[in-house]
Amino acid sequence: SDIDLHYAIKANPMPAVVQHLCGLVDGFDVASALEMNTAMDTPMPAGRISFAGPGKTASELSRAAAAGVVIHLESEREAETLDGIAKTLGIRAPVAIRVNPDFELKSSGMKMGGGPKQFGIDAERVPDLLRRMAGMSLRFEGFHIFSGSQNLRAETLQDAQSKTVALAIELARHAPEPVRVLNIGGGFGIPYFPKDEPLDLAPVAETLGELSVKARAALPEAQLIIELGRYLV
């Protein structure tokens, strides 16, 4: 399809839930070795499982690389650590770069963009890492750009998704290989409080359709991915 749907297992890692969702989504996103084991126990192929999150240990990186899971790099240091592991294993580990975007998702419950944050590599530092990756034992797969979560306003999501695709197209000019995956995060909010209005999906879907065409034209090999957690649960 034009856009793949991934489930972020941290929203509910119960094995029965993950098994059930395996037949309904196109991939899984994990944030720990335990979640990775849960995902690997399903029929989901390893290449459709991504491992994101800061603070991955060397043993987690080794296990993910050996399994063929796509590792989302959160820092230059993580790239160097994984490069050493991949050389030891004699493989090219599949990776996507987690980009901390240079814009913020307005009115988001949890902000994750603009200036140094705990997630991802600041957008302006990504081109340098992409150039260095040519000499590493890493197979560049694409980008993971995520600007916030728990959003109930369609126009906010549309704006963030448009900026995300534009940023990916810009960064791709520096990439050592074609972009094959472009994870634009999720951010779809859940109405938790009495005054909360549920998210209107129709305008979001319309914008995603347009962005999918734009991304396909600029990055012909890229698969667009939306990653949702609690919204799916």
Steps between C-alpha positions, in 0.01 A plus 500: 500500500601866482543526876598219737365489853729395786402423858716645781505204739574713808134614495401146603770228488271215610599209270138412413435862391819507291411164339152629415630827352759312293224412254369857488813715458801507265773516764597541865706758685676384816682691774674221696645150463193356672266671253723378216465141624120543512501631142733223379262238645239608242508425125612861432823497293804651677541758224160645593596540866679819604682559827490864617575682822802655672723299731511169310765276655779336298336160554164632374671644193680168438180297526306738276777509237535120500122461462482743206278750684524859371676705768399865536817690585448762770855644508836504323642298788238229447596489132866447594415230756282316251766533229745314727240231579411453132868466403543232769191315371617539141176666386363835390240585763180659362445845652273802478601838643269639766487870422414761762323747269570873504131586542253440779160337495278774638243417770636148535463323831865393484744719308801341336631747245708816475830513685683219682273229638553150627378342176690495175775695329444872442406557136797726429746227610345226285675582167844456662403159643355393163832580331694305765272197464647419158805355678306312769358147514149644504235467229311828480125436470350843564370740761277504806376855561264550789384837631264425789218281621148510640362756254128558450513779240500390137658821366792463743570147380463603135751781549750276679468220242554745212813642665623149580482383137669823382782448753549138391523601132759764594711260712483224238731706277785413738417128535746229389213284365138555394245555777301176530304578816358829622335469840314824567395397852146514626372757742133408463341596830248327722226705672588449867302783657128596484565813289728319250367477144598181314749545217334553160682247279353607163716811444807317633439217251459748215831672579674164536375403155655817353824454695524140386497618136760768578727255685472240224600757236808621693596169666379229258619206714367632832221326689308752711425371851269627774567359843217497753484367853216584735283619209495142367457341841 
